[in-house]
PDB file of C-alpha atoms in Angstrom:
ATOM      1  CA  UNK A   1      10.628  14.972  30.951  1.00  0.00           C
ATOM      2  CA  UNK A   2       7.831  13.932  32.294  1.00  0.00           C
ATOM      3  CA  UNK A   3       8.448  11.010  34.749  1.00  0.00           C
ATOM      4  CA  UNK A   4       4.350  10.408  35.063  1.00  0.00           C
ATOM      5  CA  UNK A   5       4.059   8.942  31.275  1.00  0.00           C
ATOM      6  CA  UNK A   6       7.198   6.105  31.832  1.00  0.00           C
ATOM      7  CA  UNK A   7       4.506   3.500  33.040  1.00  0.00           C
ATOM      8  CA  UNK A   8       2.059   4.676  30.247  1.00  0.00           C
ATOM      9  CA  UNK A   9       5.082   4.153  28.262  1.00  0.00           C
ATOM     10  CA  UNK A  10       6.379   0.764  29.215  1.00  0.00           C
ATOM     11  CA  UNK A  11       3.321  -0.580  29.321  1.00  0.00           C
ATOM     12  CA  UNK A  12       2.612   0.617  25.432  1.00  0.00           C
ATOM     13  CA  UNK A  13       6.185  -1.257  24.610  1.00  0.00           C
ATOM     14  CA  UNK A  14       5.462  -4.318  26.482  1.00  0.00           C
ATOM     15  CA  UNK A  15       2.071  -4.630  24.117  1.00  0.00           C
ATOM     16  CA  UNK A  16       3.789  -3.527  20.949  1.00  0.00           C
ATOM     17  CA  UNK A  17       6.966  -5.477  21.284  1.00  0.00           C
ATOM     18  CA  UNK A  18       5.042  -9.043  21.239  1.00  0.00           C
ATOM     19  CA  UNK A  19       2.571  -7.887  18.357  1.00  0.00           C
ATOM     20  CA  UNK A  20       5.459  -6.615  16.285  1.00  0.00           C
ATOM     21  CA  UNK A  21       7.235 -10.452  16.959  1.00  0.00           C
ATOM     22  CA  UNK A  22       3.818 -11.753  15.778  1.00  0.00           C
ATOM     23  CA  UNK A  23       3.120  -9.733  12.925  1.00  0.00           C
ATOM     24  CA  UNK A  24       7.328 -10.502  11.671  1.00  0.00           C
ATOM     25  CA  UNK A  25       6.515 -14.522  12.052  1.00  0.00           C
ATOM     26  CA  UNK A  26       2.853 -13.848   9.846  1.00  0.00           C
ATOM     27  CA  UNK A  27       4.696 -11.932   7.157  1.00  0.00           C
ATOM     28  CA  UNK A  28       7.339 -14.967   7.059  1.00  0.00           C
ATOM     29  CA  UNK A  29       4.583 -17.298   7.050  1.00  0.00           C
ATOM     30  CA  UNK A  30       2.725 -15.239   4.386  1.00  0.00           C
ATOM     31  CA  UNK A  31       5.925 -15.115   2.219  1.00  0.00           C
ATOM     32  CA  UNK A  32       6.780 -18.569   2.563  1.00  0.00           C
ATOM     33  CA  UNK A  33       3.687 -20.100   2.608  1.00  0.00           C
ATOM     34  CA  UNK A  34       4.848 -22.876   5.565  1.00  0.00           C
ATOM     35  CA  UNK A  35       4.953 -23.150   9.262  1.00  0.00           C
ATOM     36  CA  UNK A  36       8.605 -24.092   9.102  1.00  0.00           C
ATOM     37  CA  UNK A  37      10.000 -21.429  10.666  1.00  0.00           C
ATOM     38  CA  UNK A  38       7.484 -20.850  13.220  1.00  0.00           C
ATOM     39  CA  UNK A  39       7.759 -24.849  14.236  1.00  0.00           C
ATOM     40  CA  UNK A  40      11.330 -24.790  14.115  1.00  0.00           C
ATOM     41  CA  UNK A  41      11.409 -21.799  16.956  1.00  0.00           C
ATOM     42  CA  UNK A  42       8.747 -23.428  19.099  1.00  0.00           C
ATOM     43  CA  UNK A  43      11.552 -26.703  18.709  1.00  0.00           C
ATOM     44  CA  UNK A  44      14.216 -24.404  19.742  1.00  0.00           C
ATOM     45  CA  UNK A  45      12.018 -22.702  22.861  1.00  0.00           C
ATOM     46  CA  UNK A  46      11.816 -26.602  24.088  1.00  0.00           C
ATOM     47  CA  UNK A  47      14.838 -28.066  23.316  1.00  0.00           C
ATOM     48  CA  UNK A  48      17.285 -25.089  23.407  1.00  0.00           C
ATOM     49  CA  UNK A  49      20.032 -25.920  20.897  1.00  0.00           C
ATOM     50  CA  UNK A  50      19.774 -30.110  21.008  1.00  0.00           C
ATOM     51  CA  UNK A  51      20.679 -31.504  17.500  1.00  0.00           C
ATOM     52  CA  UNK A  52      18.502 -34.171  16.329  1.00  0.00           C
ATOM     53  CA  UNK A  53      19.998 -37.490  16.829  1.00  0.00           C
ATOM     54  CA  UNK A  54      18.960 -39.195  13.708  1.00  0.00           C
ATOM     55  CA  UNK A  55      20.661 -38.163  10.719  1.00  0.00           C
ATOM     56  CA  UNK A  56      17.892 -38.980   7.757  1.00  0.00           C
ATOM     57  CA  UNK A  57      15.362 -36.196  10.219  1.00  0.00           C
ATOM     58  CA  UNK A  58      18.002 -34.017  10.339  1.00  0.00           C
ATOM     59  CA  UNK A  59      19.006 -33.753   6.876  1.00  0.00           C
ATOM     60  CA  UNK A  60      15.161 -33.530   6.143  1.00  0.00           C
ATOM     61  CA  UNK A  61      15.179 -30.272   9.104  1.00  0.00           C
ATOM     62  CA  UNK A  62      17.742 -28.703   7.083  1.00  0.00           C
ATOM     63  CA  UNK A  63      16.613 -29.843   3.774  1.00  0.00           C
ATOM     64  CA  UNK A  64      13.697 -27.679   4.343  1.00  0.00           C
ATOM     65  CA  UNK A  65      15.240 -25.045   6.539  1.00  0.00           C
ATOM     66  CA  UNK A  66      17.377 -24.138   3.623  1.00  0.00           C
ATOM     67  CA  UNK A  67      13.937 -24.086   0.800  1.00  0.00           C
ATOM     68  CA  UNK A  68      12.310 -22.086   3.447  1.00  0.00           C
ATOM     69  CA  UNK A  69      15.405 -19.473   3.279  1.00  0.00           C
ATOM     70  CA  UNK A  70      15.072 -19.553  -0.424  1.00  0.00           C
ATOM     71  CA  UNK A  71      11.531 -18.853  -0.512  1.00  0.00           C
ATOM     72  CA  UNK A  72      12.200 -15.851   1.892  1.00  0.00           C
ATOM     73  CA  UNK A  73      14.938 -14.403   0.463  1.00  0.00           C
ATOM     74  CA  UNK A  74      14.200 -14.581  -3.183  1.00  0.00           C
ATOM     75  CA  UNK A  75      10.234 -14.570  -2.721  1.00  0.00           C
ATOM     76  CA  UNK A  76      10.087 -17.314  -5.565  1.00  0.00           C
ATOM     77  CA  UNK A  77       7.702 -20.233  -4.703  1.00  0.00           C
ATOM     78  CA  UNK A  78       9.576 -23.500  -5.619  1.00  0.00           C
ATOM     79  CA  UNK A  79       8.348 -26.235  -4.249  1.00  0.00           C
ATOM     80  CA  UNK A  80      11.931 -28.353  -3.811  1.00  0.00           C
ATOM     81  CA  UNK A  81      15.163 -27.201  -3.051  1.00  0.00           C
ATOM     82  CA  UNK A  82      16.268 -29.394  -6.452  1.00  0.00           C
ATOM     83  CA  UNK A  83      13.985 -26.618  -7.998  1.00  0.00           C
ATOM     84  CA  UNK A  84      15.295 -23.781  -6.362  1.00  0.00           C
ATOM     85  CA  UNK A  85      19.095 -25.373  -7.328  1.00  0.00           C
ATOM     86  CA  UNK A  86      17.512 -25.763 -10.918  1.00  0.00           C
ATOM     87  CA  UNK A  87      16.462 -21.718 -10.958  1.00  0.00           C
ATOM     88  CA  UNK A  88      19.102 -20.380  -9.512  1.00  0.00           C
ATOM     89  CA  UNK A  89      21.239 -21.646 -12.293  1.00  0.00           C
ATOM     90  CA  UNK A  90      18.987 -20.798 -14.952  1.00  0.00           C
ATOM     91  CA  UNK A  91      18.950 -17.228 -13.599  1.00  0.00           C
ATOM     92  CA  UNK A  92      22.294 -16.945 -13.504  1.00  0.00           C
ATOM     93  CA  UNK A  93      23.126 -18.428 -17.185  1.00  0.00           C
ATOM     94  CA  UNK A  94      19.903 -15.976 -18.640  1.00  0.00           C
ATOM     95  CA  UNK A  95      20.969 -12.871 -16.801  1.00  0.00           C
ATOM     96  CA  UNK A  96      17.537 -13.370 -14.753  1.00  0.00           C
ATOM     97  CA  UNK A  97      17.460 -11.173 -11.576  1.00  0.00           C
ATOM     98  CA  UNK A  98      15.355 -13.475  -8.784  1.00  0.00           C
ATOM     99  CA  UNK A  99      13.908 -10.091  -7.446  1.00  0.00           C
ATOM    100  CA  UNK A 100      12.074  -9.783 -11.462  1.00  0.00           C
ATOM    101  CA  UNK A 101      10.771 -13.357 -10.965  1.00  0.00           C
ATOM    102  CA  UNK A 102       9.589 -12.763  -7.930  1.00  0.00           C
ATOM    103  CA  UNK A 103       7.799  -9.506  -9.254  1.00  0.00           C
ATOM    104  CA  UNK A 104       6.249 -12.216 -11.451  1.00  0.00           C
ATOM    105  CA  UNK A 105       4.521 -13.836  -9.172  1.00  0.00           C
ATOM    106  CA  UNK A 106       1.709 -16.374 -10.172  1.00  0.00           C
ATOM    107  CA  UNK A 107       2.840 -15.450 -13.698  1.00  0.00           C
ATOM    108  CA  UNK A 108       6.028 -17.502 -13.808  1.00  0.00           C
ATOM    109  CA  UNK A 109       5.621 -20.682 -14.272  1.00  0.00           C
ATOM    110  CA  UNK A 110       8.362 -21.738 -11.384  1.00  0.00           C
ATOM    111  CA  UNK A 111       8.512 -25.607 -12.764  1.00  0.00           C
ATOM    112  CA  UNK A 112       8.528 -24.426 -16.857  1.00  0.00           C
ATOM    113  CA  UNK A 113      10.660 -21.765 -15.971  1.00  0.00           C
ATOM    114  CA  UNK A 114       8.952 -19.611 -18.439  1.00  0.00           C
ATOM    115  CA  UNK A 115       5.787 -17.104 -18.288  1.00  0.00           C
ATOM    116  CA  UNK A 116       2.457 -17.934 -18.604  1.00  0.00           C
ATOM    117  CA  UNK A 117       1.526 -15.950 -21.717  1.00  0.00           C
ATOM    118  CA  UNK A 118      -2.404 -16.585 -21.191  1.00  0.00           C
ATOM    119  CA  UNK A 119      -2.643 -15.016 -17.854  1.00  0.00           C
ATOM    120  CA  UNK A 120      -0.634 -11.793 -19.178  1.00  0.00           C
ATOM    121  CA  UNK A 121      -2.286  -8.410 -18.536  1.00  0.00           C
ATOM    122  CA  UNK A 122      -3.723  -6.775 -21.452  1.00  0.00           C
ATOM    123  CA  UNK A 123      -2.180  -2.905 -22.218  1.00  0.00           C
ATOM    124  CA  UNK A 124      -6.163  -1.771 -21.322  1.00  0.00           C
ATOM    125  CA  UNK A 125      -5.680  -3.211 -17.643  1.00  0.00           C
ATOM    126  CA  UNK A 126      -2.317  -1.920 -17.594  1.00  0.00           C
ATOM    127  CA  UNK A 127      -3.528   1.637 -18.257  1.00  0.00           C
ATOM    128  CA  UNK A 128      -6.356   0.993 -15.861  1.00  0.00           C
ATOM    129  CA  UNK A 129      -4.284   0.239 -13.350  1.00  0.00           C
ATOM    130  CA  UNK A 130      -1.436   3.491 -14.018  1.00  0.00           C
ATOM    131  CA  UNK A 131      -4.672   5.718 -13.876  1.00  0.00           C
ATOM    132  CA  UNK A 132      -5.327   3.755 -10.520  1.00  0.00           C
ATOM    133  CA  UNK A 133      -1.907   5.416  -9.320  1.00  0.00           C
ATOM    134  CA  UNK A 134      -2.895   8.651 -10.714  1.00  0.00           C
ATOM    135  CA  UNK A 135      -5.998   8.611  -9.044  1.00  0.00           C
ATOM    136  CA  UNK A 136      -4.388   7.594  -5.964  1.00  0.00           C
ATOM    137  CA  UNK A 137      -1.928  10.277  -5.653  1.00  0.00           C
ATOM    138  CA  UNK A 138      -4.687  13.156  -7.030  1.00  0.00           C
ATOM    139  CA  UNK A 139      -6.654  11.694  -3.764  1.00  0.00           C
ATOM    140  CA  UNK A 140      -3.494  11.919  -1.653  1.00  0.00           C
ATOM    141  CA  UNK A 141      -2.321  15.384  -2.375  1.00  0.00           C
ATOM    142  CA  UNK A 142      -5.971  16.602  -2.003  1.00  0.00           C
ATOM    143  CA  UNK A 143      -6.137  14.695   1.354  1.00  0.00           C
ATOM    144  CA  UNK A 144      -3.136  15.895   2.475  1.00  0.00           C
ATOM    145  CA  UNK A 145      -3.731  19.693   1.823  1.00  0.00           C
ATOM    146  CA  UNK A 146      -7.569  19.690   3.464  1.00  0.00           C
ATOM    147  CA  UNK A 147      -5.996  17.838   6.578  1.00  0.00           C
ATOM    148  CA  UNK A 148      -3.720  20.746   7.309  1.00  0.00           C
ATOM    149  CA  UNK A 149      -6.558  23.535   6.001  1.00  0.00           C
ATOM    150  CA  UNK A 150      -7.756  25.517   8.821  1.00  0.00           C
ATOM    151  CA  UNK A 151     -11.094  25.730   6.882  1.00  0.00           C
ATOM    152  CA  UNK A 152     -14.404  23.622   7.462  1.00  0.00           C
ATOM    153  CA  UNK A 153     -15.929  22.312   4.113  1.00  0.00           C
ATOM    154  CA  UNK A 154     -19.408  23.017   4.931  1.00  0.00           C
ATOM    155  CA  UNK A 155     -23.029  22.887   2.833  1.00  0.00           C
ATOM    156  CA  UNK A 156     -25.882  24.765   3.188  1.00  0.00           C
ATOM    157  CA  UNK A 157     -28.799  22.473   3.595  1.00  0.00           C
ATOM    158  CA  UNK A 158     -31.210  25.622   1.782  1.00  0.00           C
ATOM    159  CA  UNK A 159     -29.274  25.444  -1.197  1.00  0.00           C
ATOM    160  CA  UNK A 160     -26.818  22.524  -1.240  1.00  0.00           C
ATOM    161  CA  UNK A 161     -23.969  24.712  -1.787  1.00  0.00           C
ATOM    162  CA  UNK A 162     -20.694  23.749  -0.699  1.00  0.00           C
ATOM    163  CA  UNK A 163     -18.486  26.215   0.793  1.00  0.00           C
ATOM    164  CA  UNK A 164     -15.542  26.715   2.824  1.00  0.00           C
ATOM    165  CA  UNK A 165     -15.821  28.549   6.644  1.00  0.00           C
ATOM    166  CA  UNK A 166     -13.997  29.592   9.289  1.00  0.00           C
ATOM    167  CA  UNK A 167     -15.633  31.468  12.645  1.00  0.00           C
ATOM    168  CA  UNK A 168     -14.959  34.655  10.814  1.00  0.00           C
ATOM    169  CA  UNK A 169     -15.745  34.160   7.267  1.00  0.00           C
ATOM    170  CA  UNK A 170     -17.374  31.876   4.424  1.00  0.00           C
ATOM    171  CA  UNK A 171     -15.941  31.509   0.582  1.00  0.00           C
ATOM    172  CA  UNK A 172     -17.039  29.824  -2.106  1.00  0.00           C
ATOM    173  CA  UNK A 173     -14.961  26.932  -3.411  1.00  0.00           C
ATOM    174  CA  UNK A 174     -13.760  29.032  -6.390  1.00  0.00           C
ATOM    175  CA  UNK A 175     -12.132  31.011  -4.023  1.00  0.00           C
ATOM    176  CA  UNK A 176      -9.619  28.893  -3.732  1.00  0.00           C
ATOM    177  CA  UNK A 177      -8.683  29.231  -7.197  1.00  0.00           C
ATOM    178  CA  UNK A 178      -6.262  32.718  -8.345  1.00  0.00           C
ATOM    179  CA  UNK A 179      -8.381  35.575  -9.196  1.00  0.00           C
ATOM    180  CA  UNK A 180     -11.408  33.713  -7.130  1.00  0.00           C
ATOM    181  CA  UNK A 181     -14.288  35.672  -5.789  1.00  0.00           C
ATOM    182  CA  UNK A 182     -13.783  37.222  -2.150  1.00  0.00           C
ATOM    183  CA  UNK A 183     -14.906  35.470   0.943  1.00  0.00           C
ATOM    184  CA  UNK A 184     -17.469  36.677   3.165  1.00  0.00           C
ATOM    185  CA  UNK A 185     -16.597  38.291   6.163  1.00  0.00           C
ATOM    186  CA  UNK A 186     -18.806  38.677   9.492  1.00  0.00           C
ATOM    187  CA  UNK A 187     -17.708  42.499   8.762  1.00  0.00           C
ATOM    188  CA  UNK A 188     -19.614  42.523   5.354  1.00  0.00           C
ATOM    189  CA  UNK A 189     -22.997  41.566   6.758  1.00  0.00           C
ATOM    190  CA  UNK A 190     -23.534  45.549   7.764  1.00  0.00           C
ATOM    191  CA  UNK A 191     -23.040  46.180   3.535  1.00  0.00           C
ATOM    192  CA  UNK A 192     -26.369  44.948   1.165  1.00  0.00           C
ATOM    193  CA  UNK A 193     -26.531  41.515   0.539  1.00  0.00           C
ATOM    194  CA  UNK A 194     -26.366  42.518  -3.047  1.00  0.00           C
ATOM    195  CA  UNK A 195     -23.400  44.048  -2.934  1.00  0.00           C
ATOM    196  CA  UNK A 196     -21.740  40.755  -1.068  1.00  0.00           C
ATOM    197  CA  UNK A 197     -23.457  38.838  -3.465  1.00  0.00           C
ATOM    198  CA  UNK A 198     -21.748  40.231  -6.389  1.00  0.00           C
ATOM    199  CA  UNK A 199     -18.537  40.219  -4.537  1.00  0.00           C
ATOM    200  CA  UNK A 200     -18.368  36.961  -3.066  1.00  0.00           C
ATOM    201  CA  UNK A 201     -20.755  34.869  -5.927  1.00  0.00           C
ATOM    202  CA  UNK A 202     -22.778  33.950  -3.292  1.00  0.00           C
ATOM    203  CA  UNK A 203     -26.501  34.405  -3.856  1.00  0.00           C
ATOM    204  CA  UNK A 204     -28.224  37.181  -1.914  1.00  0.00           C
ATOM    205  CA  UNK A 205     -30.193  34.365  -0.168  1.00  0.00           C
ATOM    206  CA  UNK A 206     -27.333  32.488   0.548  1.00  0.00           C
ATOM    207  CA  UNK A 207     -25.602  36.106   2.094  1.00  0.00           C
ATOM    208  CA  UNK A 208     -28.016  36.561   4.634  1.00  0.00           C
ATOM    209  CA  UNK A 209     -27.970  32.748   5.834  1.00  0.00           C
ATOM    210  CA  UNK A 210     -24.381  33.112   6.026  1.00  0.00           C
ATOM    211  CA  UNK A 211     -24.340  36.440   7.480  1.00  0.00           C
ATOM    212  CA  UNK A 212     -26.857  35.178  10.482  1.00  0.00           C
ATOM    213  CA  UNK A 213     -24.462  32.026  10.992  1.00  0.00           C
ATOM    214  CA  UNK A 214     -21.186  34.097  11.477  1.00  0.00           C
ATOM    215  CA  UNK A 215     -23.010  35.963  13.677  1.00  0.00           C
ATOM    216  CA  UNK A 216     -24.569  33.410  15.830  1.00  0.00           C
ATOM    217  CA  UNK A 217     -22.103  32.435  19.382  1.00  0.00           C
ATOM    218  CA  UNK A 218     -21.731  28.917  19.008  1.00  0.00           C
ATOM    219  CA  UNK A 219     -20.346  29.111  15.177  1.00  0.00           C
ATOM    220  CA  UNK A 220     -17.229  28.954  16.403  1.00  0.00           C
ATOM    221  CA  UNK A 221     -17.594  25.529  18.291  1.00  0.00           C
ATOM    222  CA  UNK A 222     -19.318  24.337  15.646  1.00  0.00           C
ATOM    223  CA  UNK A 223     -16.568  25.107  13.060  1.00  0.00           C
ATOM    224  CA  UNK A 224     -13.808  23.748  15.716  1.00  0.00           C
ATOM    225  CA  UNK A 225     -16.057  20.161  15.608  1.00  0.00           C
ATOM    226  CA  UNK A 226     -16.296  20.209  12.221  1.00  0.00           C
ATOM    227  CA  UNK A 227     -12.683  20.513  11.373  1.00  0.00           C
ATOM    228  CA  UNK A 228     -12.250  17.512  13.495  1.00  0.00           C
ATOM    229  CA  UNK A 229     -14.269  15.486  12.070  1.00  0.00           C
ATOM    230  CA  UNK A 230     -12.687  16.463   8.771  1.00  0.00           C
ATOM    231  CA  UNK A 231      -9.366  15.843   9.288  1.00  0.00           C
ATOM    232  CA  UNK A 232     -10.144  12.181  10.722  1.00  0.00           C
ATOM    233  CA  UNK A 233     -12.097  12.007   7.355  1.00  0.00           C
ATOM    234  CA  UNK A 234      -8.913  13.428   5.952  1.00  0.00           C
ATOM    235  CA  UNK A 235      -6.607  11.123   7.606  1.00  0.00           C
ATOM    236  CA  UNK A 236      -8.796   7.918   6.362  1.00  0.00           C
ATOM    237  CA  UNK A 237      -8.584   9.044   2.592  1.00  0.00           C
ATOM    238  CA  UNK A 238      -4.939   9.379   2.886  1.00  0.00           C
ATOM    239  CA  UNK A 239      -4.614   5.858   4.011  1.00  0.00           C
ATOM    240  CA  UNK A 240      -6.934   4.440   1.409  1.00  0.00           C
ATOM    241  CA  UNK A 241      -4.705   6.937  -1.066  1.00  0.00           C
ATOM    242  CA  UNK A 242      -1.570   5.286  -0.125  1.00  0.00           C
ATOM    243  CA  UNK A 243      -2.946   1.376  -0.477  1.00  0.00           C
ATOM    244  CA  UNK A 244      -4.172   2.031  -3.543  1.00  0.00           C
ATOM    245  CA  UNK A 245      -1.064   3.773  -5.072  1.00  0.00           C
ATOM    246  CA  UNK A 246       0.963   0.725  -3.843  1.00  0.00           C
ATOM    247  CA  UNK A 247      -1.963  -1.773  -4.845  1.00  0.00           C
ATOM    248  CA  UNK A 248      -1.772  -0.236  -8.469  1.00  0.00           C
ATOM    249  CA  UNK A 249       1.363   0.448  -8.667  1.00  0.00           C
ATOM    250  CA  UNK A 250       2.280  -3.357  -7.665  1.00  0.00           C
ATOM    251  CA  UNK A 251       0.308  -4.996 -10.044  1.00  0.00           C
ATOM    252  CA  UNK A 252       1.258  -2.616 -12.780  1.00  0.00           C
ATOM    253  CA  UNK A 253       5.132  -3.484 -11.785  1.00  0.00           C
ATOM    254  CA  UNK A 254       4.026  -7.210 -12.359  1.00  0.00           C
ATOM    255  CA  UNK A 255       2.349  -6.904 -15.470  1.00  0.00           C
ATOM    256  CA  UNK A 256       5.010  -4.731 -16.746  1.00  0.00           C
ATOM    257  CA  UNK A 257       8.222  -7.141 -15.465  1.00  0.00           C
ATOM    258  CA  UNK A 258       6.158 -10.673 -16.668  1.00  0.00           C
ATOM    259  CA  UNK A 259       5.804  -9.051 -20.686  1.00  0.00           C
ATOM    260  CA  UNK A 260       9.188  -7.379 -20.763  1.00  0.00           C
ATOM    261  CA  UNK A 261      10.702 -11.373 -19.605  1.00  0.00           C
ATOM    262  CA  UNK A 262       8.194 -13.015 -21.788  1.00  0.00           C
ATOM    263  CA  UNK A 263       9.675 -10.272 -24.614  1.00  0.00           C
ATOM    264  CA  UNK A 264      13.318 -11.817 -24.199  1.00  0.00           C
ATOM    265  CA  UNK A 265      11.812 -15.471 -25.281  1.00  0.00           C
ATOM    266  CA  UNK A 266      14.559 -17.027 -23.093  1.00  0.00           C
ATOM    267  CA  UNK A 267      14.691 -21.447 -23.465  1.00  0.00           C
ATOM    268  CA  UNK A 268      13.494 -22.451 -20.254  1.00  0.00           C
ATOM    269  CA  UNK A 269      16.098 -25.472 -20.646  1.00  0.00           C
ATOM    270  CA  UNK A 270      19.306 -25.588 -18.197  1.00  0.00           C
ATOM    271  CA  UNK A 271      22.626 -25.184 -19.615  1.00  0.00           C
ATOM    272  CA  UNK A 272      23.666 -28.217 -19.429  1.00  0.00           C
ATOM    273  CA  UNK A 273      20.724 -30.129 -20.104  1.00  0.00           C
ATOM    274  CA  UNK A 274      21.081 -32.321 -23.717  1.00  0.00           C
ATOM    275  CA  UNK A 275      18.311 -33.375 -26.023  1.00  0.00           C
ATOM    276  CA  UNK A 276      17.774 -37.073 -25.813  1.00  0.00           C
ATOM    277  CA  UNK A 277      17.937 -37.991 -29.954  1.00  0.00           C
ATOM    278  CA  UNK A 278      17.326 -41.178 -30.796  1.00  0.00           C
ATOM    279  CA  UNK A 279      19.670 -42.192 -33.566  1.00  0.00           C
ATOM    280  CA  UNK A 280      18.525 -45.461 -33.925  1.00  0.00           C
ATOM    281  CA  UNK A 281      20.241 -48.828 -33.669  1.00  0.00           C
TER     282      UNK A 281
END
């Protein structure tokens, strides 16, 4: 091991330990949607483990230390811990998993207890947003397979044909396809250019500008900068590819969860609720 990268090292951990502390408390503040949790430490840094003398504050601490747990763990918005009490045993007397209503999102109506049929996706957006996955992972797998290609996608500026190039040789893109034309190789430019023409599909005028660059010393720097720069490119795409696979595939996920509860028609009523009927006097 290296003994010289330990202070590189510690110092790296000693940045990422505190940002990974602050990023946890903004996801729990994001999920929640309150500063309970983050007040309720900073009360804890001061005052160590001190109960709160008066009981009414206390009960109200835990009151909403308990809805705060609720809204964390089940990722259901209720706005009371009554409510929460009140879905839970709804869920539990329909079958309802909280992970589906909390899939729902802003389509379940937390206080009706039921799904908010106008704000449904229609099947159009829900096939927009499956080819949105699609397109994602077409954009990933190309990504993924040019970042680890030891070939720079080039273009010639004469003809605005796109090609593919190493220091040694230049192919066409169909090349990349079975039964594709040949490449180019700096060993074909002593053979006519019509005869690499008709082997590589390269145009004759295109063989002698490619022949000239193989040739030339500082191709192979070139090329080397190139692939860099394309495999940062690369690297980019496949992070866009991923959030919008997961963007897609989430909002499919609640569009598909919120119709097949809304499908089940289930009375938002508690189980042991009663009509009030007036029978008269």
């Amino acid at each position: 091991m290296d003994f010289a990268t330990l202070p590189s090292l510690s110092s790296f951990l000693s940045i990422a330990a505190p940002s990974l502390i602050c990023m946890a408390f903004i996801w729990v503040i994001w999920r929640t949607e309150s500063l309970h949790v983050l007040m309720h430490r900073l009360w804890q840094l001061v005052h160590g483990k001190q109960e709160i003398t008066d009981p009414e504050v206390r009960a109200f601490i835990d009151e909403q230390t308990s809805l705060i747990s609720f809204r964390l763990f089940a990722g259901v918005k209720v706005n009371s811990l009554e409510q929460a009490r009140q879905l839970i045993q709804w869920a539990k007397h329909n079958g309802v998993q909280m992970r589906a209503l909390s899939m729902c999102g802003e389509l379940f109506d937390v206080e009706l207890r039921q799904i908010r049929q106008h704000k449904l996706p229609s099947h159009l957006l829900q096939g927009l947003r499956l080819a949105g996955v699609a397109v994602g992972m077409l954009l990933f797998i190309v990504s993924t397979t040019a970042l680890f290609h030891d070939q720079a996608f080039l273009k010639l500026k004469a003809t605005q044909r796109t090609f593919a190039a190493t220091a040694n040789h230049a192919k066409t893109l169909r090349s990349v396809l079975p039964f594709g034309p040949e490449p180019l190789r700096i060993d074909d430019c002593s053979q006519p250019a019509s005869l690499n023409a008709a082997r590589t599909s390269f145009t004759e005028r295109e063989v002698g500008i490619l022949c000239s660059v193989l040739k030339d010393k500082d191709t192979a720097a070139f090329i080397k900068d190139s692939l860099k720069e394309q495999r940062w490119t690369c690297a980019l795409l496949i992070g866009f590819a991923i959030w919008l696979c997961w963007i897609s595939f989430l909002a499919w996920a609640t569009g598909y969860v919120a119709r097949h509860l809304a499908a089940r028609r289930l009375d938002p009523s508690l189980p042991d609720s009663q009509l009030a009927l007036d029978f008269g006097s």
